[in-house]
Amino acid sequence: MATEKAPLPCPPEIAALDAQDRLSTFREAFDLPEGVAYFDGNSLGALTKASKERVLHTLEQAWGQDLIKSWNTHNWIDLPITVGEKIAPLIGAATGQVIACDSVSVNLYKLLSAALSLQPNRKKILSTRNNFPTDLYIASELAAQRSPNAELILSSPESLVDAIDNTVAVVMLTHVDYRSGQISDMAKLTEAAHNHGALILWDLSHSVGALPLELDQAGVDFAVGCGYKYLNGGPGAPAFAYVAKRLQRDFKQPIAGWMGHKNPFDFSPSYEPASGVQSIAAGTPPILSMAALDGALDLFSNVDIEAVRDKSIALGRLCQSLISQEPVLAELSLAAPERPEERGSQIAYRHPHAYAICQALIARNIIADFRAPNLLRIGFAPLYIRFKDVFALVKALAEILQSESYTEERFNERARVT
Ligand SMILES: *Cc1c(COP(=O)(O)O)cnc(C)c1O
């Protein structure tokens, strides 16, 4: 096995790309395992040293020593808002519009319900068939619960604009498609929704931390996003929710928990929502996870997100170009926009044996991922992926396809999580 892991000589022109990379020093902020090339930061971001320190401190000092006092002395109680405020600049949101809480799924439920309630004379939730499954499950079950006053309508991405009319209450879209990486035009689609009096909710899970976002400027109404992908908040990190200031006065979400109450420690028998985004909170925040996300976000205060985007495009372009130079890789068919500018920070290829190929890559310490039924998905987290990692990935792919080593039985046994 040792030979499988031996680093490949890297051509000088690729080494030069790493030498010129303005973001290269960010890699040191991560606690990456030796010898691993990690192309799955779009599924679970890597551990930052800052997260590790914050979690250890939270465990040992805050929880271990200071115990319950820490809700005040370590400002645990404010973490959902302070973490939300650190996410806000990454999505182009002014202060007072973002909170970190719950999962994307739960936040979708809360915001979609609120959107329907803001539009009492309309009942349609409009989305696209290719949307992320949890988004569609949440919307479809919510519509069933509120039937006959709600229904979910699905369109193809191509006919979405035509499907928006004045019967639509809310348009629910994902900004970067999790499979193809296709970026949707946020400004244009938000305007199209508003032209027909519909609200819009954007899922930013595959966008935030990877490319510039301008929610306020586009006039977006609602958004949700993931904390454990490009934000590197750790497995199951809290998600976030954005509600535009102008909607906050009339906004009412359905999970009336005490952390969204105006005065939770009055222990009043009746619910009175807090003002602003605090009312989106429901139960007690998971402080260890919040600490991990909070630590990871400190990294972004020094990051120029435009530079992240430029590097992401360059990584994607290099990957495509190297793949096209390997004759055996013609077996892979591109399942993403041809132009890297139209993709998020990822690329995907179809192959009938994508799962086994992915496992064979992982055995060589090159971690990419597989998405059913036949996609090999490669994520480029620009803060820690190097150009030479892309070179190693493509060489390994070529060897795996050339030798057909992916047909080995050990690469074809499916685990529960793929
Ligand atoms: C990752 C992801 C989610 C995750 O949802 P959770 O409920 O937080 O697990 C939701 N939507 C999209 C588009 C995603 O990419």
Short mmCIF file of C-alpha atoms and ligand atoms in Angstrom, two decimals:
data_model
loop_
_atom_site.label_atom_id
_atom_site.label_comp_id
_atom_site.label_asym_id
_atom_site.label_seq_id
_atom_site.Cartn_x
_atom_site.Cartn_y
_atom_site.Cartn_z
CA MET A 1 0.00 0.00 0.00
CA ALA A 2 2.92 2.34 0.70
CA THR A 3 3.56 2.78 -2.99
CA GLU A 4 -0.05 3.84 -3.51
CA LYS A 5 0.49 6.81 -1.23
CA ALA A 6 3.84 7.96 -2.56
CA PRO A 7 3.52 11.58 -3.68
CA LEU A 8 3.73 12.06 -7.40
CA PRO A 9 6.27 14.39 -8.87
CA CYS A 10 4.43 17.57 -9.63
CA PRO A 11 5.18 19.43 -12.88
CA PRO A 12 6.84 22.80 -12.35
CA GLU A 13 4.00 24.77 -13.95
CA ILE A 14 1.64 23.36 -11.33
CA ALA A 15 4.07 23.96 -8.47
CA ALA A 16 4.26 27.55 -9.77
CA LEU A 17 0.50 27.96 -9.38
CA ASP A 18 0.83 27.01 -5.72
CA ALA A 19 3.81 29.31 -5.29
CA GLN A 20 1.77 32.25 -6.64
CA ASP A 21 -1.35 31.42 -4.66
CA ARG A 22 -2.30 34.37 -2.44
CA LEU A 23 -4.44 32.12 -0.26
CA SER A 24 -1.82 29.44 0.32
CA THR A 25 -1.10 30.46 3.91
CA PHE A 26 -4.69 29.70 4.98
CA ARG A 27 -3.92 26.01 4.73
CA GLU A 28 -1.86 26.32 7.90
CA ALA A 29 -4.98 27.35 9.77
CA PHE A 30 -6.34 23.84 9.24
CA ASP A 31 -5.55 20.68 11.14
CA LEU A 32 -5.40 18.45 8.06
CA PRO A 33 -4.23 14.85 8.19
CA GLU A 34 -0.82 14.23 6.69
CA GLY A 35 -0.81 13.03 3.10
CA VAL A 36 -4.51 13.44 2.44
CA ALA A 37 -5.93 15.46 -0.44
CA TYR A 38 -9.40 16.48 0.63
CA PHE A 39 -11.91 17.20 -2.12
CA ASP A 40 -14.97 16.93 0.08
CA GLY A 41 -14.98 20.28 1.85
CA ASN A 42 -18.34 20.91 0.18
CA SER A 43 -19.80 18.05 2.21
CA LEU A 44 -17.89 18.31 5.49
CA GLY A 45 -15.42 21.17 5.80
CA ALA A 46 -12.05 20.39 7.38
CA LEU A 47 -11.15 21.06 11.01
CA THR A 48 -9.58 24.44 11.71
CA LYS A 49 -7.07 24.87 14.51
CA ALA A 50 -9.25 27.70 15.79
CA SER A 51 -12.28 25.39 16.10
CA LYS A 52 -10.24 22.83 17.93
CA GLU A 53 -8.98 25.41 20.40
CA ARG A 54 -12.41 26.91 20.91
CA VAL A 55 -14.03 23.53 21.53
CA LEU A 56 -11.29 22.46 23.94
CA HIS A 57 -11.57 25.73 25.81
CA THR A 58 -15.34 25.47 25.90
CA LEU A 59 -15.09 21.93 27.24
CA GLU A 60 -12.35 22.39 29.77
CA GLN A 61 -12.76 25.94 30.98
CA ALA A 62 -16.26 27.09 30.19
CA TRP A 63 -18.20 23.90 30.81
CA GLY A 64 -15.63 22.13 33.03
CA GLN A 65 -14.70 24.95 35.36
CA ASP A 66 -17.20 27.74 34.99
CA LEU A 67 -20.23 25.51 34.61
CA ILE A 68 -23.59 27.23 34.36
CA LYS A 69 -22.09 30.68 34.92
CA SER A 70 -20.77 30.42 31.35
CA TRP A 71 -24.16 31.29 29.87
CA ASN A 72 -23.30 34.80 30.99
CA THR A 73 -19.54 34.89 31.54
CA HIS A 74 -18.69 33.21 28.22
CA ASN A 75 -21.71 34.73 26.47
CA TRP A 76 -23.11 31.36 25.50
CA ILE A 77 -26.58 32.83 25.40
CA ASP A 78 -25.59 35.30 22.68
CA LEU A 79 -23.74 32.81 20.47
CA PRO A 80 -26.56 32.25 17.94
CA ILE A 81 -26.56 35.98 17.22
CA THR A 82 -22.79 36.58 17.43
CA VAL A 83 -22.19 33.64 15.09
CA GLY A 84 -24.98 34.90 12.80
CA GLU A 85 -23.26 38.29 12.68
CA LYS A 86 -20.02 36.63 11.57
CA ILE A 87 -21.87 34.88 8.73
CA ALA A 88 -23.67 38.09 7.67
CA PRO A 89 -20.75 39.70 5.77
CA LEU A 90 -20.19 36.45 3.88
CA ILE A 91 -23.70 36.63 2.45
CA GLY A 92 -23.92 40.37 1.92
CA ALA A 93 -26.27 40.98 4.83
CA ALA A 94 -26.30 44.07 7.02
CA THR A 95 -26.47 43.55 10.77
CA GLY A 96 -29.56 42.18 12.53
CA GLN A 97 -30.69 39.70 9.87
CA VAL A 98 -28.86 36.42 10.52
CA ILE A 99 -29.02 33.87 13.32
CA ALA A 100 -27.19 30.54 13.66
CA CYS A 101 -29.50 27.80 14.85
CA ASP A 102 -30.86 24.33 14.20
CA SER A 103 -30.29 22.52 10.89
CA VAL A 104 -31.01 23.74 7.38
CA SER A 105 -34.02 21.40 7.31
CA VAL A 106 -35.57 22.86 10.46
CA ASN A 107 -34.84 26.43 9.40
CA LEU A 108 -36.45 25.76 6.03
CA TYR A 109 -39.57 24.59 7.81
CA LYS A 110 -39.64 27.71 9.95
CA LEU A 111 -39.01 30.21 7.17
CA LEU A 112 -41.26 28.56 4.59
CA SER A 113 -44.11 28.44 7.09
CA ALA A 114 -43.55 32.09 7.91
CA ALA A 115 -43.49 32.97 4.21
CA LEU A 116 -46.82 31.20 3.60
CA SER A 117 -48.34 33.03 6.55
CA LEU A 118 -47.17 36.37 5.13
CA GLN A 119 -49.06 35.59 1.91
CA PRO A 120 -52.55 34.58 3.12
CA ASN A 121 -54.10 34.87 -0.35
CA ARG A 122 -51.60 32.61 -2.06
CA LYS A 123 -50.84 28.98 -1.45
CA LYS A 124 -48.09 27.88 -3.82
CA ILE A 125 -44.55 27.04 -2.85
CA LEU A 126 -42.62 26.93 -6.13
CA SER A 127 -39.35 25.05 -6.38
CA THR A 128 -37.29 23.03 -8.84
CA ARG A 129 -37.28 19.27 -9.25
CA ASN A 130 -33.50 19.12 -8.95
CA ASN A 131 -33.51 20.84 -5.55
CA PHE A 132 -31.77 19.15 -2.62
CA PRO A 133 -33.96 16.34 -1.27
CA THR A 134 -34.33 17.71 2.27
CA ASP A 135 -35.60 21.02 0.86
CA LEU A 136 -38.23 19.18 -1.18
CA TYR A 137 -39.23 16.86 1.67
CA ILE A 138 -39.71 19.78 4.05
CA ALA A 139 -41.69 21.81 1.52
CA SER A 140 -43.88 18.91 0.46
CA GLU A 141 -44.74 17.82 4.00
CA LEU A 142 -45.34 21.40 5.09
CA ALA A 143 -47.70 21.84 2.14
CA ALA A 144 -49.50 18.63 3.13
CA GLN A 145 -49.87 19.84 6.72
CA ARG A 146 -51.34 23.13 5.54
CA SER A 147 -53.49 21.63 2.80
CA PRO A 148 -55.71 22.91 1.20
CA ASN A 149 -54.04 26.26 1.92
CA ALA A 150 -50.64 25.25 0.61
CA GLU A 151 -49.25 23.21 -2.25
CA LEU A 152 -45.82 22.49 -3.64
CA ILE A 153 -45.29 23.07 -7.35
CA LEU A 154 -42.12 21.80 -9.01
CA SER A 155 -40.68 23.08 -12.24
CA SER A 156 -37.55 22.43 -14.24
CA PRO A 157 -34.86 25.09 -13.72
CA GLU A 158 -35.35 26.14 -17.36
CA SER A 159 -39.06 26.86 -17.01
CA LEU A 160 -38.90 28.33 -13.52
CA VAL A 161 -39.27 31.96 -14.53
CA ASP A 162 -42.39 31.14 -16.56
CA ALA A 163 -43.85 29.27 -13.62
CA ILE A 164 -43.71 32.34 -11.37
CA ASP A 165 -47.06 34.11 -11.41
CA ASN A 166 -49.26 35.97 -9.00
CA THR A 167 -50.56 32.77 -7.39
CA VAL A 168 -47.12 31.87 -6.00
CA ALA A 169 -46.59 32.65 -2.32
CA VAL A 170 -42.91 31.78 -2.12
CA VAL A 171 -40.20 30.59 -4.49
CA MET A 172 -37.73 28.24 -2.80
CA LEU A 173 -34.42 27.72 -4.59
CA THR A 174 -30.93 26.43 -3.94
CA HIS A 175 -28.27 28.80 -5.19
CA VAL A 176 -25.62 26.21 -6.13
CA ASP A 177 -26.97 22.84 -7.25
CA TYR A 178 -25.46 20.12 -5.07
CA ARG A 179 -24.94 17.76 -8.01
CA SER A 180 -24.02 19.82 -11.05
CA GLY A 181 -22.75 22.85 -9.16
CA GLN A 182 -24.81 25.08 -11.48
CA ILE A 183 -25.17 28.58 -10.02
CA SER A 184 -28.58 30.21 -10.24
CA ASP A 185 -28.89 33.89 -10.95
CA MET A 186 -29.95 35.19 -7.55
CA ALA A 187 -30.59 38.79 -8.56
CA LYS A 188 -32.60 37.90 -11.65
CA LEU A 189 -34.75 35.22 -10.01
CA THR A 190 -35.36 37.34 -6.92
CA GLU A 191 -36.55 40.13 -9.17
CA ALA A 192 -38.75 37.74 -11.14
CA ALA A 193 -40.40 36.55 -7.91
CA HIS A 194 -40.94 40.09 -6.68
CA ASN A 195 -42.39 41.21 -10.01
CA HIS A 196 -45.25 38.81 -9.33
CA GLY A 197 -45.57 39.64 -5.64
CA ALA A 198 -43.99 36.35 -4.56
CA LEU A 199 -41.46 36.04 -1.75
CA ILE A 200 -38.18 34.19 -2.28
CA LEU A 201 -36.15 31.87 -0.10
CA TRP A 202 -32.61 30.90 -1.08
CA ASP A 203 -30.70 27.89 0.24
CA LEU A 204 -27.03 28.89 0.34
CA SER A 205 -25.65 25.59 1.64
CA HIS A 206 -23.28 25.03 -1.27
CA SER A 207 -22.47 28.71 -1.73
CA VAL A 208 -21.61 30.33 1.59
CA GLY A 209 -17.88 30.56 2.17
CA ALA A 210 -17.11 29.62 -1.44
CA LEU A 211 -18.30 32.58 -3.47
CA PRO A 212 -19.44 36.17 -2.96
CA LEU A 213 -23.11 36.62 -2.11
CA GLU A 214 -25.15 39.82 -2.01
CA LEU A 215 -28.47 39.09 -0.34
CA ASP A 216 -29.36 42.63 0.67
CA GLN A 217 -28.41 44.03 -2.71
CA ALA A 218 -30.51 41.43 -4.53
CA GLY A 219 -33.45 42.19 -2.24
CA VAL A 220 -33.72 38.58 -1.04
CA ASP A 221 -36.46 37.87 1.51
CA PHE A 222 -35.29 34.70 3.25
CA ALA A 223 -32.26 32.46 3.18
CA VAL A 224 -30.87 29.42 4.94
CA GLY A 225 -27.44 27.84 4.76
CA CYS A 226 -25.23 25.17 6.11
CA GLY A 227 -22.53 25.53 8.78
CA TYR A 228 -20.60 22.35 8.13
CA LYS A 229 -19.65 22.71 4.45
CA TYR A 230 -17.40 25.59 3.31
CA LEU A 231 -17.80 27.31 6.69
CA ASN A 232 -15.98 24.38 8.34
CA GLY A 233 -18.20 24.40 11.44
CA GLY A 234 -17.87 20.65 12.04
CA PRO A 235 -20.21 17.66 11.68
CA GLY A 236 -23.79 18.72 12.32
CA ALA A 237 -22.77 22.35 12.91
CA PRO A 238 -25.66 24.76 13.39
CA ALA A 239 -27.14 26.15 10.21
CA PHE A 240 -28.20 29.75 9.74
CA ALA A 241 -31.28 31.67 8.77
CA TYR A 242 -31.61 35.13 7.21
CA VAL A 243 -34.76 37.23 7.28
CA ALA A 244 -34.69 40.63 5.58
CA LYS A 245 -35.17 43.47 8.02
CA ARG A 246 -38.31 44.72 6.26
CA LEU A 247 -40.10 41.41 6.92
CA GLN A 248 -39.12 40.98 10.54
CA ARG A 249 -42.01 42.92 12.04
CA ASP A 250 -44.71 40.68 10.58
CA PHE A 251 -42.62 37.52 10.41
CA LYS A 252 -43.87 34.65 12.57
CA GLN A 253 -42.30 31.23 12.60
CA PRO A 254 -44.21 28.17 13.83
CA ILE A 255 -41.84 26.67 16.43
CA ALA A 256 -42.53 28.83 19.43
CA GLY A 257 -39.70 27.79 21.71
CA TRP A 258 -38.44 29.60 24.76
CA MET A 259 -35.19 30.75 23.13
CA GLY A 260 -37.28 32.71 20.64
CA HIS A 261 -39.27 34.27 23.47
CA LYS A 262 -38.89 37.93 24.32
CA ASN A 263 -37.91 37.14 27.91
CA PRO A 264 -37.14 33.43 28.27
CA PHE A 265 -36.05 33.76 31.88
CA ASP A 266 -39.31 35.32 32.98
CA PHE A 267 -40.75 31.83 32.55
CA SER A 268 -43.99 33.42 31.51
CA PRO A 269 -46.84 30.99 30.73
CA SER A 270 -47.58 32.62 27.40
CA TYR A 271 -45.46 33.01 24.29
CA GLU A 272 -44.34 36.41 23.20
CA PRO A 273 -41.78 36.37 20.37
CA ALA A 274 -38.51 38.24 20.66
CA SER A 275 -38.01 41.01 18.15
CA GLY A 276 -35.83 40.48 15.09
CA VAL A 277 -34.08 37.26 14.17
CA GLN A 278 -33.88 36.05 17.77
CA SER A 279 -37.48 34.85 17.30
CA ILE A 280 -36.19 32.27 14.81
CA ALA A 281 -34.47 30.43 17.66
CA ALA A 282 -36.47 27.64 19.27
CA GLY A 283 -34.57 25.60 21.87
CA THR A 284 -31.24 25.84 23.69
CA PRO A 285 -28.30 26.27 21.32
CA PRO A 286 -25.78 23.39 21.08
CA ILE A 287 -22.85 25.26 22.61
CA LEU A 288 -20.07 22.82 21.70
CA SER A 289 -21.10 22.93 18.05
CA MET A 290 -21.60 26.67 18.18
CA ALA A 291 -18.10 27.06 19.60
CA ALA A 292 -16.65 25.01 16.75
CA LEU A 293 -18.48 27.08 14.14
CA ASP A 294 -17.63 30.34 15.86
CA GLY A 295 -13.93 29.45 15.90
CA ALA A 296 -13.98 28.41 12.24
CA LEU A 297 -15.66 31.67 11.22
CA ASP A 298 -12.83 33.76 12.68
CA LEU A 299 -10.76 32.58 9.76
CA PHE A 300 -13.12 34.29 7.32
CA SER A 301 -12.64 37.71 8.87
CA ASN A 302 -9.27 37.79 7.03
CA VAL A 303 -10.44 36.16 3.82
CA ASP A 304 -11.09 38.05 0.62
CA ILE A 305 -14.04 36.08 -0.73
CA GLU A 306 -13.36 37.36 -4.27
CA ALA A 307 -9.90 35.78 -4.05
CA VAL A 308 -11.51 32.56 -2.82
CA ARG A 309 -13.79 32.59 -5.84
CA ASP A 310 -10.91 33.27 -8.25
CA LYS A 311 -8.91 30.38 -6.83
CA SER A 312 -11.92 28.10 -6.93
CA ILE A 313 -12.41 28.86 -10.62
CA ALA A 314 -8.71 28.28 -11.30
CA LEU A 315 -8.78 24.93 -9.46
CA GLY A 316 -11.85 23.83 -11.40
CA ARG A 317 -10.36 24.90 -14.70
CA LEU A 318 -7.11 23.05 -13.98
CA CYS A 319 -9.02 19.90 -13.02
CA GLN A 320 -11.01 20.00 -16.26
CA SER A 321 -7.95 20.64 -18.36
CA LEU A 322 -5.89 17.85 -16.76
CA ILE A 323 -8.79 15.41 -17.12
CA SER A 324 -9.12 16.27 -20.81
CA GLN A 325 -5.42 15.48 -21.32
CA GLU A 326 -5.78 11.88 -20.06
CA PRO A 327 -7.28 9.71 -22.85
CA VAL A 328 -8.58 7.10 -20.40
CA LEU A 329 -10.58 9.78 -18.57
CA ALA A 330 -12.78 10.27 -21.63
CA GLU A 331 -14.88 7.62 -19.85
CA LEU A 332 -15.96 10.34 -17.44
CA SER A 333 -18.71 12.57 -18.73
CA LEU A 334 -19.05 16.07 -17.40
CA ALA A 335 -22.22 16.51 -15.33
CA ALA A 336 -21.73 20.19 -14.69
CA PRO A 337 -21.60 23.45 -16.64
CA GLU A 338 -18.60 23.52 -18.97
CA ARG A 339 -17.52 26.98 -17.81
CA PRO A 340 -16.13 27.13 -14.25
CA GLU A 341 -17.67 30.61 -13.84
CA GLU A 342 -21.11 28.97 -13.97
CA ARG A 343 -20.31 26.43 -11.26
CA GLY A 344 -19.96 26.70 -7.52
CA SER A 345 -16.71 25.38 -6.03
CA GLN A 346 -17.15 21.86 -7.37
CA ILE A 347 -17.26 19.74 -10.48
CA ALA A 348 -19.05 16.46 -11.15
CA TYR A 349 -18.59 13.64 -13.62
CA ARG A 350 -20.82 10.73 -14.49
CA HIS A 351 -19.47 7.21 -14.62
CA PRO A 352 -21.39 3.94 -14.19
CA HIS A 353 -18.86 2.91 -11.51
CA ALA A 354 -18.59 6.28 -9.81
CA TYR A 355 -19.08 4.79 -6.35
CA ALA A 356 -16.25 2.26 -6.67
CA ILE A 357 -13.98 4.81 -8.33
CA CYS A 358 -14.54 7.12 -5.41
CA GLN A 359 -13.70 4.33 -2.96
CA ALA A 360 -10.53 3.54 -4.90
CA LEU A 361 -9.53 7.20 -4.69
CA ILE A 362 -10.16 7.23 -0.94
CA ALA A 363 -7.90 4.18 -0.57
CA ARG A 364 -5.17 6.38 -2.05
CA ASN A 365 -5.90 9.11 0.48
CA ILE A 366 -7.63 11.27 -2.08
CA ILE A 367 -11.08 11.99 -0.76
CA ALA A 368 -13.81 12.99 -3.19
CA ASP A 369 -17.44 11.98 -2.99
CA PHE A 370 -20.12 10.05 -4.71
CA ARG A 371 -23.69 11.13 -5.26
CA ALA A 372 -26.28 8.62 -6.35
CA PRO A 373 -26.82 7.26 -8.86
CA ASN A 374 -23.58 7.74 -10.81
CA LEU A 375 -21.81 10.98 -9.93
CA LEU A 376 -18.26 11.51 -8.86
CA ARG A 377 -18.25 14.92 -7.20
CA ILE A 378 -15.06 16.86 -6.59
CA GLY A 379 -15.18 19.84 -4.25
CA PHE A 380 -12.52 22.55 -4.20
CA ALA A 381 -12.29 24.27 -0.84
CA PRO A 382 -9.87 27.03 -1.88
CA LEU A 383 -8.61 27.69 1.63
CA TYR A 384 -6.83 24.36 1.81
CA ILE A 385 -6.82 22.67 -1.61
CA ARG A 386 -3.60 23.13 -3.58
CA PHE A 387 -3.12 22.98 -7.32
CA LYS A 388 -0.80 20.03 -6.79
CA ASP A 389 -3.63 18.18 -5.03
CA VAL A 390 -5.68 18.53 -8.22
CA PHE A 391 -2.77 17.11 -10.20
CA ALA A 392 -2.54 14.14 -7.82
CA LEU A 393 -6.28 13.57 -8.07
CA VAL A 394 -6.30 13.45 -11.85
CA LYS A 395 -3.25 11.16 -12.00
CA ALA A 396 -4.87 8.81 -9.49
CA LEU A 397 -8.13 8.82 -11.43
CA ALA A 398 -6.29 7.95 -14.62
CA GLU A 399 -4.47 5.06 -12.93
CA ILE A 400 -7.66 3.74 -11.38
CA LEU A 401 -9.52 3.78 -14.68
CA GLN A 402 -6.56 2.44 -16.64
CA SER A 403 -6.00 -0.49 -14.29
CA GLU A 404 -9.72 -0.97 -13.58
CA SER A 405 -8.73 -1.38 -9.94
CA TYR A 406 -12.16 -0.01 -9.02
CA THR A 407 -13.66 -3.39 -9.90
CA GLU A 408 -12.08 -4.89 -6.76
CA GLU A 409 -14.71 -6.12 -4.38
CA ARG A 410 -13.55 -3.91 -1.48
CA PHE A 411 -14.39 -0.80 -3.51
CA ASN A 412 -17.88 -1.99 -4.31
CA GLU A 413 -19.35 -2.56 -0.86
CA ARG A 414 -21.72 0.28 -0.03
CA ALA A 415 -21.55 1.90 3.39
CA ARG A 416 -24.63 3.51 4.97
CA VAL A 417 -23.33 7.00 4.35
CA THR A 418 -22.10 7.52 0.80
C1 LIG B 1 -26.13 20.24 2.95
C2 LIG B 1 -27.44 20.77 2.54
C3 LIG B 1 -28.51 20.78 3.43
C4 LIG B 1 -28.32 20.21 4.80
O1 LIG B 1 -29.46 20.23 5.58
P1 LIG B 1 -29.36 19.87 7.12
O2 LIG B 1 -30.76 19.81 7.54
O3 LIG B 1 -28.59 20.96 7.80
O4 LIG B 1 -28.65 18.57 7.25
C5 LIG B 1 -29.70 21.32 3.01
N1 LIG B 1 -29.85 21.83 1.76
C6 LIG B 1 -28.82 21.84 0.89
C7 LIG B 1 -29.00 22.44 -0.47
C8 LIG B 1 -27.60 21.29 1.24
O5 LIG B 1 -26.60 21.30 0.38
#
